[in-house]
Every structure is written in structure tokens, then in C-alpha cells.
Short mmCIF file of C-alpha atoms in Angstrom, two decimals:
data_model
loop_
_atom_site.label_atom_id
_atom_site.label_comp_id
_atom_site.label_asym_id
_atom_site.label_seq_id
_atom_site.Cartn_x
_atom_site.Cartn_y
_atom_site.Cartn_z
CA MET Z 92 9.11 -18.49 -1.07
CA SER Z 93 7.44 -21.90 -1.24
CA GLY Z 94 4.95 -24.17 0.43
CA ALA Z 95 3.73 -22.44 3.56
CA ALA Z 96 5.59 -19.26 2.51
CA THR Z 97 8.14 -19.30 5.33
CA TRP Z 98 11.08 -17.73 3.48
CA ILE Z 99 11.67 -14.84 1.10
CA SER Z 100 14.61 -15.29 -1.26
CA ALA Z 101 16.09 -13.24 -4.06
CA ALA Z 102 13.95 -15.17 -6.54
CA ASP Z 103 10.77 -13.88 -4.83
CA VAL Z 104 11.59 -10.18 -5.26
CA PRO Z 105 9.93 -9.68 -8.69
CA ALA Z 106 6.70 -11.27 -7.45
CA LEU Z 107 6.75 -9.21 -4.28
CA TYR Z 108 7.15 -6.04 -6.31
CA GLU Z 109 4.30 -6.86 -8.72
CA GLY Z 110 1.96 -7.92 -5.93
CA ALA Z 111 2.77 -4.80 -3.95
CA LYS Z 112 1.91 -2.71 -7.00
CA PHE Z 113 -1.52 -4.38 -7.24
CA TYR Z 114 -2.32 -3.06 -3.76
CA ALA Z 115 -1.13 0.46 -4.66
CA PRO Z 116 -2.15 1.00 -8.30
CA ALA Z 117 -1.68 4.76 -8.16
CA VAL Z 118 2.08 4.41 -7.80
CA GLY Z 119 4.37 4.28 -10.85
CA ASP Z 120 7.53 2.30 -11.50
CA ALA Z 121 10.11 5.10 -11.25
CA SER Z 122 12.19 3.42 -8.52
CA ARG Z 123 11.61 -0.19 -9.55
CA ALA Z 124 14.98 -1.02 -11.09
CA SER Z 125 17.16 0.44 -8.34
CA LEU Z 126 15.16 -1.03 -5.44
CA THR Z 127 14.63 -4.51 -6.83
CA SER Z 128 18.26 -4.90 -7.90
CA TRP Z 129 19.41 -3.67 -4.47
CA LEU Z 130 17.14 -6.14 -2.65
CA ILE Z 131 18.04 -9.04 -4.94
CA GLU Z 132 21.76 -8.45 -4.40
CA LEU Z 133 21.23 -8.14 -0.65
CA LEU Z 134 19.30 -11.42 -0.39
CA GLU Z 135 21.81 -13.23 -2.61
CA ARG Z 136 24.55 -12.08 -0.23
CA GLU Z 137 22.77 -12.48 3.12
CA GLY Z 138 20.49 -15.38 2.27
CA PRO Z 139 16.68 -15.75 2.50
CA VAL Z 140 14.65 -13.91 5.12
CA PRO Z 141 12.33 -15.95 7.39
CA LEU Z 142 8.67 -14.94 7.11
CA HIS Z 143 6.78 -15.65 10.33
CA ARG Z 144 3.11 -15.51 11.16
CA VAL Z 145 2.59 -13.18 14.10
CA GLU Z 146 0.97 -15.87 16.23
CA THR Z 147 4.10 -18.03 16.01
CA MET Z 148 6.25 -15.35 17.65
CA ASP Z 149 6.86 -14.99 21.37
CA PRO Z 150 4.25 -12.38 22.35
CA GLU Z 151 6.91 -10.31 24.14
CA THR Z 152 9.03 -9.91 20.98
CA PRO Z 153 9.58 -6.20 20.26
CA CYS Z 154 8.53 -5.34 16.69
CA VAL Z 155 8.63 -2.20 14.54
CA SER Z 156 7.08 -1.24 11.20
CA LEU Z 157 8.87 0.23 8.19
CA CYS Z 158 7.82 2.13 5.10
CA VAL Z 159 9.02 4.65 2.55
CA LEU Z 160 7.75 8.14 3.27
CA GLY Z 161 7.56 10.75 0.53
CA SER Z 162 7.98 10.92 -3.23
CA GLY Z 163 8.63 7.93 -5.47
CA SER Z 164 10.36 10.18 -8.00
CA ALA Z 165 12.65 11.52 -5.27
CA LEU Z 166 13.47 7.92 -4.31
CA ALA Z 167 14.38 7.20 -7.94
CA ASP Z 168 16.53 10.35 -8.17
CA LEU Z 169 18.24 9.74 -4.84
CA PRO Z 170 18.29 5.94 -4.26
CA PRO Z 171 18.91 4.56 -0.79
CA ALA Z 172 22.50 4.08 0.28
CA GLY Z 173 21.22 0.94 2.00
CA ASP Z 174 21.49 1.80 5.69
CA GLU Z 175 18.57 4.24 6.06
CA PHE Z 176 15.99 1.77 7.38
CA VAL Z 177 18.31 0.08 9.86
CA SER Z 178 19.48 3.52 11.04
CA ALA Z 179 15.88 4.60 11.70
CA ILE Z 180 15.27 1.42 13.70
CA ARG Z 181 18.46 1.84 15.73
CA GLN Z 182 17.41 5.34 16.81
CA ILE Z 183 14.15 4.02 18.29
CA GLU Z 184 16.06 1.16 19.93
CA ARG Z 185 18.38 3.63 21.64
CA LEU Z 186 15.47 5.80 22.71
CA GLN Z 187 13.45 2.92 24.17
CA ASP Z 188 16.41 0.80 25.32
CA VAL Z 189 15.10 -2.18 23.38
CA ARG Z 190 16.30 -4.50 20.62
CA PHE Z 191 13.66 -5.28 18.01
CA GLY Z 192 13.26 -8.98 17.26
CA ALA Z 193 11.12 -8.63 14.11
CA VAL Z 194 10.06 -6.07 11.54
CA TYR Z 195 6.88 -5.70 9.51
CA PRO Z 196 5.60 -3.42 6.73
CA LEU Z 197 3.46 -0.47 7.64
CA ALA Z 198 1.72 -1.18 4.32
CA ALA Z 199 2.20 -4.37 2.28
CA ALA Z 200 2.00 -2.28 -0.89
CA THR Z 201 4.26 -0.09 -3.05
CA VAL Z 202 8.00 -0.18 -2.42
CA SER Z 203 7.12 -0.04 1.28
CA ALA Z 204 6.50 -3.79 1.07
CA LEU Z 205 10.08 -4.41 -0.05
CA VAL Z 206 12.11 -2.35 2.39
CA PRO Z 207 11.20 -4.42 5.50
CA VAL Z 208 12.58 -7.47 3.67
CA ALA Z 209 15.88 -5.63 3.23
CA ALA Z 210 15.95 -4.48 6.86
CA ALA Z 211 15.18 -8.00 8.11
CA ALA Z 212 18.12 -9.33 6.09
CA GLN Z 213 20.44 -6.62 7.38
CA LEU Z 214 19.35 -7.06 11.01
CA GLY Z 215 19.17 -10.86 10.95
CA VAL Z 216 15.59 -10.89 12.29
CA PRO Z 217 12.33 -12.34 10.92
CA LEU Z 218 9.85 -10.46 8.79
CA LEU Z 219 6.26 -10.71 10.03
CA ASP Z 220 3.54 -11.83 7.61
CA ALA Z 221 1.31 -8.91 8.57
CA ASP Z 222 0.93 -5.18 8.06
CA GLY Z 223 -1.14 -2.23 9.14
CA MET Z 224 -3.15 -1.39 6.00
CA GLY Z 225 -3.53 -4.43 3.76
CA ARG Z 226 -2.98 -2.03 0.84
CA ALA Z 227 -1.80 1.60 0.62
CA PHE Z 228 -3.53 4.50 2.34
CA ALA Z 229 -2.39 8.10 2.33
CA LEU Z 230 -1.63 8.82 5.99
CA ILE Z 231 0.48 6.93 8.52
CA HIS Z 232 -2.36 6.69 11.06
CA HIS Z 233 -4.65 5.03 8.50
CA THR Z 234 -3.83 1.66 10.03
CA ALA Z 235 -5.51 -1.20 11.82
CA MET Z 236 -3.04 -0.62 14.66
CA HIS Z 237 -4.33 2.92 15.15
CA LEU Z 238 -7.91 1.64 15.26
CA ALA Z 239 -6.75 -0.86 17.91
CA GLY Z 240 -5.24 1.92 20.02
CA VAL Z 241 -1.56 1.38 19.17
CA SER Z 242 0.47 4.58 18.88
CA PRO Z 243 2.74 5.14 15.84
CA THR Z 244 5.21 7.06 18.01
CA PRO Z 245 7.96 7.36 18.82
CA LEU Z 246 8.86 7.29 15.16
CA VAL Z 247 11.94 8.20 13.18
CA ALA Z 248 12.23 9.41 9.59
CA TYR Z 249 15.77 8.92 8.29
CA GLY Z 250 16.66 10.66 5.04
CA PRO Z 251 19.07 9.66 2.26
CA THR Z 252 21.48 12.45 3.24
CA GLY Z 253 21.93 11.05 6.75
CA ASP Z 254 19.64 13.55 8.51
CA SER Z 255 16.78 12.29 10.64
CA VAL Z 256 13.68 13.51 12.46
CA LEU Z 257 12.31 12.01 15.68
CA VAL Z 258 8.60 12.58 16.32
CA GLU Z 259 6.86 12.11 19.64
CA THR Z 260 3.33 13.47 19.95
CA LEU Z 261 0.18 12.62 21.85
CA THR Z 262 -2.07 13.63 18.94
CA VAL Z 263 -1.71 10.98 16.26
CA PRO Z 264 -2.75 13.00 13.16
CA ARG Z 265 -0.11 15.60 14.09
CA ALA Z 266 2.59 12.98 13.60
CA ASP Z 267 1.77 12.79 9.91
CA ARG Z 268 1.70 16.57 9.54
CA LEU Z 269 5.03 16.91 11.34
CA LEU Z 270 6.60 14.30 9.07
CA ARG Z 271 5.34 15.84 5.84
CA ALA Z 272 6.64 19.24 6.95
CA ASN Z 273 10.14 17.73 7.09
CA VAL Z 274 10.28 15.21 4.24
CA ASP Z 275 11.43 17.69 1.56
CA THR Z 276 14.26 18.85 3.80
CA LEU Z 277 15.28 15.23 4.38
CA GLY Z 278 15.73 14.74 0.63
CA GLY Z 279 12.21 14.24 -0.73
CA TRP Z 280 11.82 10.80 0.83
CA ALA Z 281 12.76 9.07 4.08
CA ALA Z 282 12.93 5.68 5.73
CA LEU Z 283 10.16 5.64 8.32
CA ALA Z 284 10.30 3.39 11.40
CA SER Z 285 7.09 3.57 13.46
CA TYR Z 286 4.52 1.68 15.54
CA PRO Z 287 7.04 0.08 17.93
CA THR Z 288 5.09 -2.59 19.82
CA THR Z 289 5.13 -6.31 20.63
CA ALA Z 290 4.13 -9.39 18.69
CA GLY Z 291 1.41 -10.02 21.27
CA THR Z 292 -0.17 -6.64 20.52
CA LEU Z 293 0.11 -7.20 16.77
CA ARG Z 294 -1.84 -10.47 17.10
CA ARG Z 295 -4.94 -8.38 17.78
CA ALA Z 296 -3.99 -5.15 16.02
CA ALA Z 297 -2.33 -5.99 12.66
CA LEU Z 298 -3.72 -7.54 9.49
CA PRO Z 299 -2.39 -11.09 9.06
CA GLY Z 300 -1.13 -12.84 5.94
CA THR Z 301 -0.64 -9.73 3.82
CA VAL Z 302 2.99 -10.27 2.82
CA SER Z 303 2.45 -13.82 1.56
CA ARG Z 304 -0.68 -12.53 -0.20
CA ILE Z 305 1.21 -9.97 -2.28
CA ALA Z 306 3.77 -12.60 -3.25
CA ASN Z 307 0.99 -14.89 -4.49
CA VAL Z 308 -0.67 -12.04 -6.39
CA GLY Z 309 2.66 -11.08 -7.92
CA ARG Z 310 3.26 -14.59 -9.24
CA VAL Z 311 -0.08 -14.43 -11.02
CA LEU Z 312 0.71 -11.04 -12.52
CA LEU Z 313 4.07 -12.27 -13.82
CA GLN Z 314 2.46 -15.13 -15.76
CA PRO Z 315 1.39 -14.16 -19.31
CA ALA Z 316 -2.37 -14.68 -19.60
CA ASP Z 317 -5.50 -13.56 -21.39
CA PRO Z 318 -7.06 -10.66 -19.40
CA ASP Z 319 -10.10 -12.74 -18.40
CA VAL Z 320 -7.87 -15.60 -17.24
CA LEU Z 321 -5.70 -13.12 -15.33
CA ILE Z 322 -8.72 -11.68 -13.53
CA SER Z 323 -10.07 -15.12 -12.63
CA ARG Z 324 -6.69 -16.08 -11.16
CA LEU Z 325 -6.51 -12.83 -9.20
CA ALA Z 326 -10.07 -13.35 -7.98
CA ALA Z 327 -9.11 -16.70 -6.45
CA ILE Z 328 -6.54 -14.93 -4.24
CA THR Z 329 -7.99 -11.48 -3.66
CA GLY Z 330 -11.76 -11.74 -4.18
CA CYS Z 331 -11.62 -9.11 -6.92
CA ARG Z 332 -14.24 -8.79 -9.66
CA LYS Z 333 -14.54 -6.86 -12.90
CA LEU Z 334 -16.82 -3.82 -12.88
CA GLY Z 335 -16.53 -3.23 -16.61
CA ARG Z 336 -14.32 -3.10 -19.70
CA GLY Z 337 -13.99 -0.06 -21.91
CA ARG Z 338 -11.84 2.57 -23.58
CA ILE Z 339 -10.58 5.66 -21.82
CA SER Z 340 -12.29 8.65 -23.41
CA GLU Z 341 -11.31 11.43 -21.00
CA LEU Z 342 -8.47 12.18 -18.62
CA GLU Z 343 -9.30 15.20 -16.47
CA GLN Z 344 -7.17 17.31 -14.16
CA LEU Z 345 -9.80 19.17 -12.20
CA SER Z 346 -9.33 22.20 -9.96
CA ARG Z 347 -11.81 21.28 -7.28
CA PRO Z 348 -11.73 22.52 -3.70
CA ASP Z 349 -9.72 20.22 -1.46
CA ASP Z 350 -9.53 20.55 2.32
CA GLY Z 351 -5.98 19.20 2.50
CA THR Z 352 -6.87 16.21 4.70
CA VAL Z 353 -5.39 13.80 2.16
CA PRO Z 354 -2.39 15.10 0.17
CA ALA Z 355 -3.68 14.68 -3.40
CA HIS Z 356 -5.14 16.58 -6.34
CA PRO Z 357 -8.63 15.44 -7.40
CA SER Z 358 -9.03 14.30 -10.99
CA SER Z 359 -11.12 11.89 -13.04
CA VAL Z 360 -10.93 9.26 -15.78
CA VAL Z 361 -13.91 8.45 -18.02
CA VAL Z 362 -14.20 4.95 -19.51
CA ASP Z 363 -16.80 4.12 -22.17
CA GLU Z 364 -17.81 0.47 -21.90
CA THR Z 365 -17.27 -1.61 -25.03
CA GLU Z 366 -19.36 -4.56 -23.87
CA GLY Z 367 -22.31 -5.37 -21.64
CA GLN Z 368 -24.54 -2.42 -20.85
CA ARG Z 369 -22.29 0.10 -22.66
CA ARG Z 370 -22.28 2.36 -19.62
CA GLN Z 371 -20.07 5.36 -19.02
CA LEU Z 372 -17.79 4.69 -16.06
CA ARG Z 373 -16.44 7.73 -14.24
CA ILE Z 374 -13.42 7.00 -12.06
CA GLU Z 375 -12.64 9.49 -9.31
CA LEU Z 376 -9.00 9.85 -8.29
CA ARG Z 377 -7.25 11.30 -5.26
CA SER Z 378 -4.02 9.64 -4.07
CA GLU Z 379 -5.74 6.46 -5.26
CA ILE Z 380 -8.89 5.53 -7.16
CA VAL Z 381 -11.57 6.38 -4.60
CA ALA Z 382 -14.88 5.83 -6.45
CA VAL Z 383 -16.39 4.44 -9.63
CA PHE Z 384 -19.73 5.67 -11.00
CA ALA Z 385 -21.71 3.92 -13.77
CA ASN Z 386 -24.03 6.34 -15.59
CA GLY Z 387 -23.91 8.51 -12.46
CA GLU Z 388 -24.62 5.69 -9.96
CA LEU Z 389 -21.97 4.86 -7.36
CA ILE Z 390 -20.98 1.21 -7.82
CA ALA Z 391 -17.73 0.99 -5.82
CA GLY Z 392 -15.66 3.21 -3.57
CA ALA Z 393 -13.11 3.51 -0.79
CA PRO Z 394 -12.16 1.52 1.20
CA ASP Z 395 -12.56 -0.88 -1.75
CA LEU Z 396 -9.30 -1.32 -3.66
CA LEU Z 397 -9.90 -0.11 -7.21
CA CYS Z 398 -7.49 -0.64 -10.08
CA LEU Z 399 -7.22 -0.87 -13.85
CA VAL Z 400 -5.85 -3.68 -16.02
CA ASP Z 401 -4.43 -2.80 -19.42
CA THR Z 402 -6.12 -5.50 -21.51
CA GLY Z 403 -3.81 -5.01 -24.48
CA ARG Z 404 -0.70 -5.69 -22.43
CA GLY Z 405 -2.26 -7.99 -19.83
CA ARG Z 406 -0.85 -6.07 -16.89
CA LEU Z 407 -1.78 -3.49 -14.29
CA ALA Z 408 -2.17 0.08 -15.52
CA THR Z 409 -0.71 2.60 -13.08
CA LEU Z 410 -2.36 6.00 -12.99
CA ASP Z 411 0.68 7.81 -14.32
CA ASN Z 412 0.69 5.97 -17.68
CA LEU Z 413 -2.95 6.14 -18.78
CA GLU Z 414 -3.77 7.47 -22.24
CA ARG Z 415 -6.96 8.18 -24.15
CA GLY Z 416 -8.00 5.16 -26.17
CA ASP Z 417 -6.50 2.58 -23.79
CA LEU Z 418 -8.72 -0.49 -23.37
CA VAL Z 419 -8.95 -1.29 -19.65
CA ASP Z 420 -10.74 -3.53 -17.22
CA VAL Z 421 -11.91 -1.79 -14.04
CA LEU Z 422 -11.46 -4.08 -11.02
CA VAL Z 423 -12.73 -3.83 -7.47
CA THR Z 424 -11.16 -5.79 -4.63
CA PRO Z 425 -12.66 -5.77 -1.13
CA GLY Z 426 -10.47 -4.25 1.56
CA ASP Z 427 -9.78 -6.03 4.81
CA ALA Z 428 -12.86 -6.29 7.02
CA VAL Z 429 -11.64 -3.70 9.54
CA TRP Z 430 -12.06 -0.93 6.95
CA TYR Z 431 -15.82 -1.53 6.66
CA SER Z 432 -16.42 -0.92 10.36
CA ASP Z 433 -17.90 2.44 11.33
CA GLU Z 434 -14.47 3.57 12.57
CA GLY Z 435 -12.70 2.31 9.45
CA MET Z 436 -15.21 3.94 7.10
CA ALA Z 437 -14.86 7.24 8.96
CA MET Z 438 -11.08 7.10 8.56
CA VAL Z 439 -10.63 5.96 4.95
CA GLY Z 440 -14.12 5.73 3.40
CA LEU Z 441 -15.79 7.94 0.84
CA HIS Z 442 -16.52 10.79 3.24
CA SER Z 443 -12.80 11.12 4.04
CA HIS Z 444 -12.25 11.88 0.34
CA GLY Z 445 -14.95 14.53 0.18
CA ILE Z 446 -17.60 12.26 -1.38
CA PRO Z 447 -20.65 12.42 0.94
CA LEU Z 448 -22.36 9.27 -0.38
CA THR Z 449 -23.32 5.96 1.19
CA HIS Z 450 -20.98 3.12 0.30
CA PRO Z 451 -22.58 0.45 -1.91
CA ARG Z 452 -22.11 -2.14 0.87
CA ARG Z 453 -24.23 -0.02 3.19
CA GLN Z 454 -26.78 0.61 0.40
CA ARG Z 455 -27.22 -3.16 0.15
CA GLY Z 456 -27.54 -3.46 3.89
CA GLY Z 457 -24.09 -5.08 4.33
CA THR Z 458 -21.58 -4.36 7.08
#
């Protein structure tokens, strides 16, 4: 990928992976080796994939989103054969009597940012420089397309054993529940094709520039740098800022009530600042970091993107490899603007995670 970021080649895969991890810091690296090597080999064989801005496409072009549904550990244990994502797309094509002319990621984050590149190479179609989340959220209707009135269905989940599930429903949240009820049977993970629509609709409904953004972030993360230099470089691309630096003093697995809306188990991390005001930072976790408190005061929270940088290693710290005594920087990155609307806040903000507090942006009178 170079210049105006119009192609994705095999050489871009490591940067794509690292950038995608930045936008989904809760996810570990269990499936990294198998997926990146598969995609690199595919792009070396098939050639680079064109990356198109949505507005450059014919507005009538049929498009479909892709992501990985289910467990990352299951994906590592049962790697893709390689045809799952194309097979999911073909089922929707047969159902709708259409041929998709472009694909795009449901979320330009986690391994779900890589699989549309593979499908684009296999299908010989462009990848769109856009997605539905701008990061990773827990449920498939947590998308800008849903807020814009675009249905995720019909959708197909195609498992690694060759079984598949077609979902058509008029109630969007039920689509997610129906999928999760079947994912274990499909093999613990599945290739999900959803949100079939047109490029013209995506011009108003999707979040632009998110694929090229993760590639740029990934290049920064792959360059060895002092932690402060790393953060300043990331800030130039993402708008992130450091909330504090400190050592992890507690890792808690708490048995709190959870209403099941978001599939996660609440827990917390406590960081004691080693500089500045020497505050105690309490980091609240669900399927992601959802809030940060400083001496009991809320200073950042969903839909902000919150992540940790391991200052000793100069790299992102995923939530599955934290240990007491680790020295970390706590970063906050603003989400895309749509998530700070009233509708966006209701869907993915603090209240959706069972934290009935006003977001710091609203406390300051922002929008």
C-alpha cells in the first residue's frame, strides 16, 4: 500500500494486522500466525487487492460486509480452509440473484479486518476503504449502517466444517442472538457475510477511510520507538492521548450481575500512576475496556477506544497478557463521530455496559 493507499499487497499484511489490533485491544494473538501467513501467501499468488474509496464506486455496485464471528481461540484451533468467506458470500448471491462487486469489513479491527482482503483477492473484486464500526464492538448491529437504517440481513454464517446458517429476521437484535446460538455448533467460529447493500447506500451509511487508517497505524506500531514517541506518532493519525502511566497493581475477576446484553464477564484492572498526580486508575473491562476512573472520577469511557501500551516492550498490551507489575500507558482515542450522537451513545455508550454515568464529553458540554 503506498501513496493514496489504492492497493493492498502481501507486504502490507503485518501492518494491517497490527493496526487492526489497535482498534480491538481486548483481542489476543492466538490466530495471528495462521491467518497472516495464509493471507500473505494468497496475495503473493493472486496479486495486490485494489482498495477503493466508496465514493469512487458506481453507486449501484452491490456490496457485502465480512467478519469473523465467534472465538479467536476456536479460530486458532480450527483455522480456515480458505473458502469459508467466499462460500458465505455466494449463498447470499444465490438468494438475492445478485453478484457482489465489492466487499468491505464489518469492523476494521481484529482479524475481521484481514478476511475481506482475502475474499477480495479470491473473488477478484475491490475492497472498500470503509467499515461499519471504525473499531470493534460486541454485536453485529452495533454499526453505523444500522443507525442509518440498513439491515444486516439476509446474512450467512459459514463454519469451518462446511455447515452454514442463513438468518432472515425483521428484528435486528434477534439476528445476533440467532447467530450466537449456532456458532458453537458451526465449529466455534464462522465466516459472516452480512449487510448486503449498494455502494450508493454505503456513501451515507458506512464510516470512510478506516482500512487505510489501520494500515497507517500498523506501520507506526511496527517501528521501534520510545513509548512517548510512539504515542505522539499514533496521535497524529488517530487523535489519541495518554491518560496516565503506571504499574498494574490489581487484576480482578469480579462476579457482578450482568444482564447478558453484551456477551462478556465484567472485571477490572487497577493502575497506580508513577508520574504526574500519582492517581489510582481503575479500568473497567467487559468485551473491551469500557471506562477509566481516576481516584473515582470518570475520565474516559465507551464509545471512546481505550487501550494500554506496554512501555517496557513499546507495543500494545492485549487484555489476555496483563500481569501485576507491568508498566503501562493508558490511552484514549476518540471514536468516530456517529458514536457520540444520542443514538450512538444509547447503542454502545456507558449505559449499554451497565455504567449509568454521564460521558465526560457530555459533562464538558460537548456533543
